[in-house]
Tab-separated table of C-alpha atoms in Angstrom:
chain	number	residue	atom	x	y	z
A	1	GLY	CA	-99.636	174.472	37.207
A	2	ALA	CA	-100.129	174.137	40.943
A	3	GLY	CA	-101.421	177.145	42.795
A	4	VAL	CA	-100.620	178.358	46.287
A	5	SER	CA	-101.323	175.685	48.867
A	6	GLN	CA	-101.746	175.980	52.610
A	7	SER	CA	-101.928	173.489	55.440
A	8	PRO	CA	-103.735	172.599	57.513
A	9	SER	CA	-107.038	173.751	56.027
A	10	ASN	CA	-108.581	173.847	59.490
A	11	LYS	CA	-107.002	174.010	62.911
A	12	VAL	CA	-108.741	173.953	66.262
A	13	THR	CA	-106.526	174.649	69.227
A	14	GLU	CA	-106.864	175.425	72.878
A	15	LYS	CA	-106.088	178.867	74.214
A	16	GLY	CA	-102.439	179.111	75.201
A	17	LYS	CA	-101.164	176.517	72.717
A	18	ASP	CA	-98.766	177.317	69.873
A	19	VAL	CA	-99.755	176.745	66.239
A	20	GLU	CA	-97.802	176.614	63.016
A	21	LEU	CA	-99.367	177.335	59.648
A	22	ARG	CA	-97.711	176.454	56.364
A	23	CYS	CA	-97.751	178.064	52.941
A	24	ASP	CA	-96.354	176.622	49.718
A	25	PRO	CA	-96.149	179.405	47.136
A	26	ILE	CA	-96.250	178.983	43.391
A	27	SER	CA	-92.854	177.785	42.193
A	28	GLY	CA	-90.666	180.688	41.098
A	29	HIS	CA	-92.663	183.325	42.945
A	30	THR	CA	-90.250	185.506	44.881
A	31	ALA	CA	-92.818	187.494	46.851
A	32	LEU	CA	-94.944	185.982	49.600
A	33	TYR	CA	-97.587	187.599	51.809
A	34	TRP	CA	-99.496	186.532	54.887
A	35	TYR	CA	-102.908	188.040	55.669
A	36	ARG	CA	-105.457	187.552	58.424
A	37	GLN	CA	-109.184	187.635	57.665
A	38	ARG	CA	-111.487	187.816	60.634
A	39	LEU	CA	-115.114	186.814	60.152
A	40	GLY	CA	-116.922	189.395	58.054
A	41	GLN	CA	-113.835	191.566	57.715
A	42	GLY	CA	-111.370	192.488	55.021
A	43	LEU	CA	-107.868	191.146	54.663
A	44	GLU	CA	-105.333	192.432	57.169
A	45	PHE	CA	-101.687	192.500	56.072
A	46	LEU	CA	-99.359	190.619	58.422
A	47	ILE	CA	-95.960	190.124	56.801
A	48	TYR	CA	-94.211	190.250	53.419
A	49	PHE	CA	-91.204	188.351	52.101
A	50	GLN	CA	-89.358	189.289	48.915
A	51	GLY	CA	-86.462	187.136	47.811
A	52	ASN	CA	-83.562	187.401	50.215
A	53	SER	CA	-84.509	190.868	51.466
A	54	ALA	CA	-85.415	191.469	55.092
A	55	PRO	CA	-89.140	190.785	55.541
A	56	ASP	CA	-91.646	193.549	56.252
A	57	LYS	CA	-93.109	192.500	59.591
A	58	SER	CA	-94.995	195.724	60.199
A	59	GLY	CA	-98.412	194.046	60.171
A	60	LEU	CA	-97.742	191.435	62.842
A	61	PRO	CA	-100.189	192.267	65.649
A	62	SER	CA	-97.997	191.182	68.567
A	63	ASP	CA	-94.728	189.474	69.416
A	64	ARG	CA	-96.657	186.202	69.676
A	65	PHE	CA	-96.720	186.166	65.877
A	66	SER	CA	-93.681	185.275	63.796
A	67	ALA	CA	-93.023	183.983	60.301
A	68	GLU	CA	-90.158	182.468	58.423
A	69	ARG	CA	-89.421	181.717	54.831
A	70	THR	CA	-86.586	179.613	53.515
A	71	GLY	CA	-85.275	181.169	50.334
A	72	GLU	CA	-88.100	181.434	47.847
A	73	SER	CA	-89.982	178.404	49.044
A	74	VAL	CA	-92.163	177.379	51.939
A	75	SER	CA	-93.196	179.837	54.627
A	76	THR	CA	-94.483	179.127	58.112
A	77	LEU	CA	-96.511	181.467	60.306
A	78	THR	CA	-96.248	180.684	64.009
A	79	ILE	CA	-98.606	181.959	66.664
A	80	GLN	CA	-97.478	181.380	70.217
A	81	ARG	CA	-99.739	181.249	73.238
A	82	THR	CA	-102.859	181.539	71.095
A	83	GLN	CA	-105.734	183.740	72.245
A	84	GLN	CA	-109.388	183.624	71.219
A	85	GLU	CA	-108.974	186.845	69.231
A	86	ASP	CA	-106.493	184.991	67.001
A	87	SER	CA	-109.407	182.995	65.556
A	88	ALA	CA	-109.546	183.873	61.873
A	89	VAL	CA	-108.702	182.611	58.408
A	90	TYR	CA	-105.010	183.045	57.631
A	91	LEU	CA	-104.361	183.550	53.940
A	92	CYS	CA	-101.085	183.303	52.116
A	93	ALA	CA	-100.440	184.830	48.695
A	94	SER	CA	-97.496	184.793	46.331
A	95	SER	CA	-96.482	186.814	43.279
A	96	GLU	CA	-93.726	186.689	40.695
A	97	GLY	CA	-92.031	189.808	41.985
A	98	GLN	CA	-92.361	192.981	43.958
A	99	GLY	CA	-94.807	195.607	42.872
A	100	PHE	CA	-98.316	195.702	41.581
A	101	SER	CA	-97.421	194.692	38.065
A	102	TYR	CA	-97.447	191.197	39.527
A	103	GLU	CA	-100.772	189.720	40.587
A	104	GLN	CA	-101.058	188.188	44.034
A	105	TYR	CA	-102.350	184.623	43.923
A	106	PHE	CA	-104.020	183.502	47.105
A	107	GLY	CA	-104.035	180.140	48.792
A	108	PRO	CA	-107.214	178.570	50.181
A	109	GLY	CA	-106.417	179.703	53.703
A	110	THR	CA	-106.169	178.039	57.105
A	111	ARG	CA	-109.175	178.489	59.350
A	112	LEU	CA	-107.888	178.791	62.918
A	113	THR	CA	-110.279	178.399	65.828
A	114	VAL	CA	-108.997	179.020	69.331
A	115	THR	CA	-111.243	177.567	72.035
B	1	GLY	CA	-101.256	205.237	57.257
B	2	GLU	CA	-103.837	204.391	54.646
B	3	ASN	CA	-107.449	203.741	55.620
B	4	VAL	CA	-110.020	202.299	53.221
B	5	GLU	CA	-113.761	202.504	53.807
B	6	GLN	CA	-116.169	200.418	51.736
B	7	HIS	CA	-119.922	200.754	51.253
B	8	PRO	CA	-122.416	199.198	51.314
B	9	SER	CA	-121.669	196.197	53.480
B	10	THR	CA	-124.430	194.223	51.772
B	11	LEU	CA	-126.125	194.726	48.424
B	12	SER	CA	-129.013	192.788	46.922
B	13	VAL	CA	-129.958	193.282	43.280
B	14	GLN	CA	-132.207	191.596	40.762
B	15	GLU	CA	-130.522	189.605	38.029
B	16	GLY	CA	-129.851	191.886	35.089
B	17	ASP	CA	-129.638	195.049	37.182
B	18	SER	CA	-126.430	196.965	37.852
B	19	ALA	CA	-124.487	196.949	41.116
B	20	VAL	CA	-122.207	199.689	42.400
B	21	ILE	CA	-119.785	199.377	45.305
B	22	LYS	CA	-117.926	202.428	46.590
B	23	CYS	CA	-114.660	202.878	48.453
B	24	THR	CA	-112.892	205.890	49.873
B	25	TYR	CA	-109.244	206.113	50.844
B	26	SER	CA	-107.295	208.524	52.986
B	27	ASP	CA	-103.703	208.541	51.717
B	28	SER	CA	-103.197	210.727	48.654
B	29	ALA	CA	-100.027	208.725	47.895
B	30	SER	CA	-102.148	205.709	46.903
B	31	ASN	CA	-101.782	204.976	43.205
B	32	TYR	CA	-103.008	201.398	42.867
B	33	PHE	CA	-106.571	200.243	43.506
B	34	PRO	CA	-107.461	196.573	42.968
B	35	TRP	CA	-110.784	194.821	43.442
B	36	TYR	CA	-111.022	191.223	44.616
B	37	LYS	CA	-113.941	188.784	44.462
B	38	GLN	CA	-114.269	186.107	47.116
B	39	GLU	CA	-116.908	183.447	46.655
B	40	LEU	CA	-118.163	181.645	49.727
B	41	GLY	CA	-115.434	179.447	51.183
B	42	LYS	CA	-112.998	180.262	48.393
B	43	ARG	CA	-109.867	182.307	48.019
B	44	PRO	CA	-109.893	185.974	46.911
B	45	GLN	CA	-109.299	186.559	43.204
B	46	LEU	CA	-108.312	189.777	41.487
B	47	ILE	CA	-111.051	190.868	39.073
B	48	ILE	CA	-109.943	194.328	38.009
B	49	ASP	CA	-107.541	197.048	39.072
B	50	ILE	CA	-106.876	200.676	38.248
B	51	ARG	CA	-103.885	202.946	38.610
B	52	SER	CA	-104.021	206.617	39.425
B	53	ASN	CA	-103.033	207.745	35.952
B	54	VAL	CA	-106.456	206.750	34.546
B	55	GLY	CA	-109.976	207.598	35.596
B	56	GLU	CA	-111.833	204.540	34.351
B	57	LYS	CA	-111.165	200.985	33.265
B	58	LYS	CA	-113.569	198.422	31.805
B	59	ASP	CA	-113.453	194.677	31.356
B	60	GLN	CA	-116.646	193.285	29.842
B	61	ARG	CA	-119.396	193.730	32.461
B	62	ILE	CA	-117.059	195.156	35.088
B	63	ALA	CA	-115.764	198.705	35.320
B	64	VAL	CA	-113.888	200.696	37.908
B	65	THR	CA	-113.836	204.473	38.212
B	66	LEU	CA	-111.387	206.580	40.198
B	67	ASN	CA	-111.742	210.139	41.467
B	68	LYS	CA	-108.374	211.147	42.879
B	69	THR	CA	-109.549	214.564	43.989
B	70	ALA	CA	-112.305	213.113	46.139
B	71	LYS	CA	-110.232	210.041	47.014
B	72	HIS	CA	-112.851	207.544	46.049
B	73	PHE	CA	-113.178	204.694	43.594
B	74	SER	CA	-116.084	202.492	42.615
B	75	LEU	CA	-116.785	199.078	41.122
B	76	HIS	CA	-119.625	198.841	38.627
B	77	ILE	CA	-121.090	195.506	37.547
B	78	THR	CA	-123.654	195.642	34.763
B	79	GLU	CA	-126.156	192.956	33.722
B	80	THR	CA	-125.586	191.103	36.963
B	81	GLN	CA	-125.837	187.312	37.015
B	82	PRO	CA	-126.319	184.907	39.936
B	83	GLU	CA	-122.675	183.853	39.637
B	84	ASP	CA	-121.674	187.426	40.500
B	85	SER	CA	-122.906	186.717	44.040
B	86	ALA	CA	-119.836	186.948	46.289
B	87	VAL	CA	-118.002	189.258	48.666
B	88	TYR	CA	-116.110	192.034	46.913
B	89	PHE	CA	-113.122	193.797	48.479
B	90	CYS	CA	-111.482	197.024	47.411
B	91	ALA	CA	-107.938	197.925	48.365
B	92	ALA	CA	-105.414	200.746	48.101
B	93	ASN	CA	-101.650	200.758	48.501
B	94	GLY	CA	-100.894	203.958	50.420
B	95	ASP	CA	-97.236	204.820	49.877
B	96	SER	CA	-96.210	201.168	49.554
B	97	SER	CA	-95.038	199.410	46.418
B	98	TYR	CA	-96.312	196.034	47.641
B	99	LYS	CA	-98.615	196.376	50.675
B	100	LEU	CA	-102.387	196.673	50.277
B	101	ILE	CA	-104.951	198.028	52.737
B	102	PHE	CA	-108.319	196.362	52.217
B	103	GLY	CA	-111.849	197.573	52.734
B	104	SER	CA	-114.178	195.547	54.914
B	105	GLY	CA	-116.005	193.973	51.980
B	106	THR	CA	-119.414	194.089	50.313
B	107	ARG	CA	-121.592	191.013	50.178
B	108	LEU	CA	-123.396	191.089	46.824
B	109	LEU	CA	-126.449	188.910	46.300
B	110	VAL	CA	-127.905	188.645	42.811
B	111	ARG	CA	-131.475	187.371	42.956
B	112	PRO	CA	-132.533	185.199	40.007
C-alpha cells in the first residue's frame, strides 16, 4: 500500500515568510510524528499526535512553529516568520498506534531552505 | 531529560569486515532502543530494536547489545557489504511511551 507522503519535497523561502508543510500518513495509522533533521544531525522530535488526544507539542522549538492534524488524516506543520536556522529536512512518521510495539514509518521529508 | 551520545561519527571498513557503532544514554528509565538506517537522500528505516528486558538481539548479520548498568548499547554488523553504507542512528525513549531521542548518527562507508 501507499506509504507516508510529504509535500512539497523541497521548499526555498525567504527569511520572514511563513511556510506550510504537509504530511499524509498511512491510512489507518492513528499516531503521527513530526521531526526536524538538521544537516549532519540526528532526528529532533517536534510534535506527536495520537487519535483525538491532545498533541504533545513539547518538542516545538518556538512559538513560530505550530502543527495541526484533522482526525487521523493529514497533518500540516506551519513555521511562521522563518529564520535561517529553520533550514532543515522536516520528516513526518506515522504508526498504527501508541507505543513502541508499533513501528514508525517515515515519509521522504521536506527539505526547507531559508535564504 | 534523555540524552543520547553516538560514536563514532564516521566509520570506514573493508567489505567483509565487521562494524560496531556505540551509543550511551543518560535516563535509566529508557527501556526501548531502536536503530535506524538512512541511505543517502532516503527516509530512515528501522533495522533492529531491543528492549531492556534482554541483553542481545540478532537478525542475520545485524546484532544489538545492551548494557543497562553502564547505560550503553551497540550495533554490530558482520560481513559488511557495500549496500550497508548509510547513516545509522540510535535512539532511546527516556520515560516516554512514544517519544524517541536520537543520537547524532554514524556515517558508515563499506569499501569494496
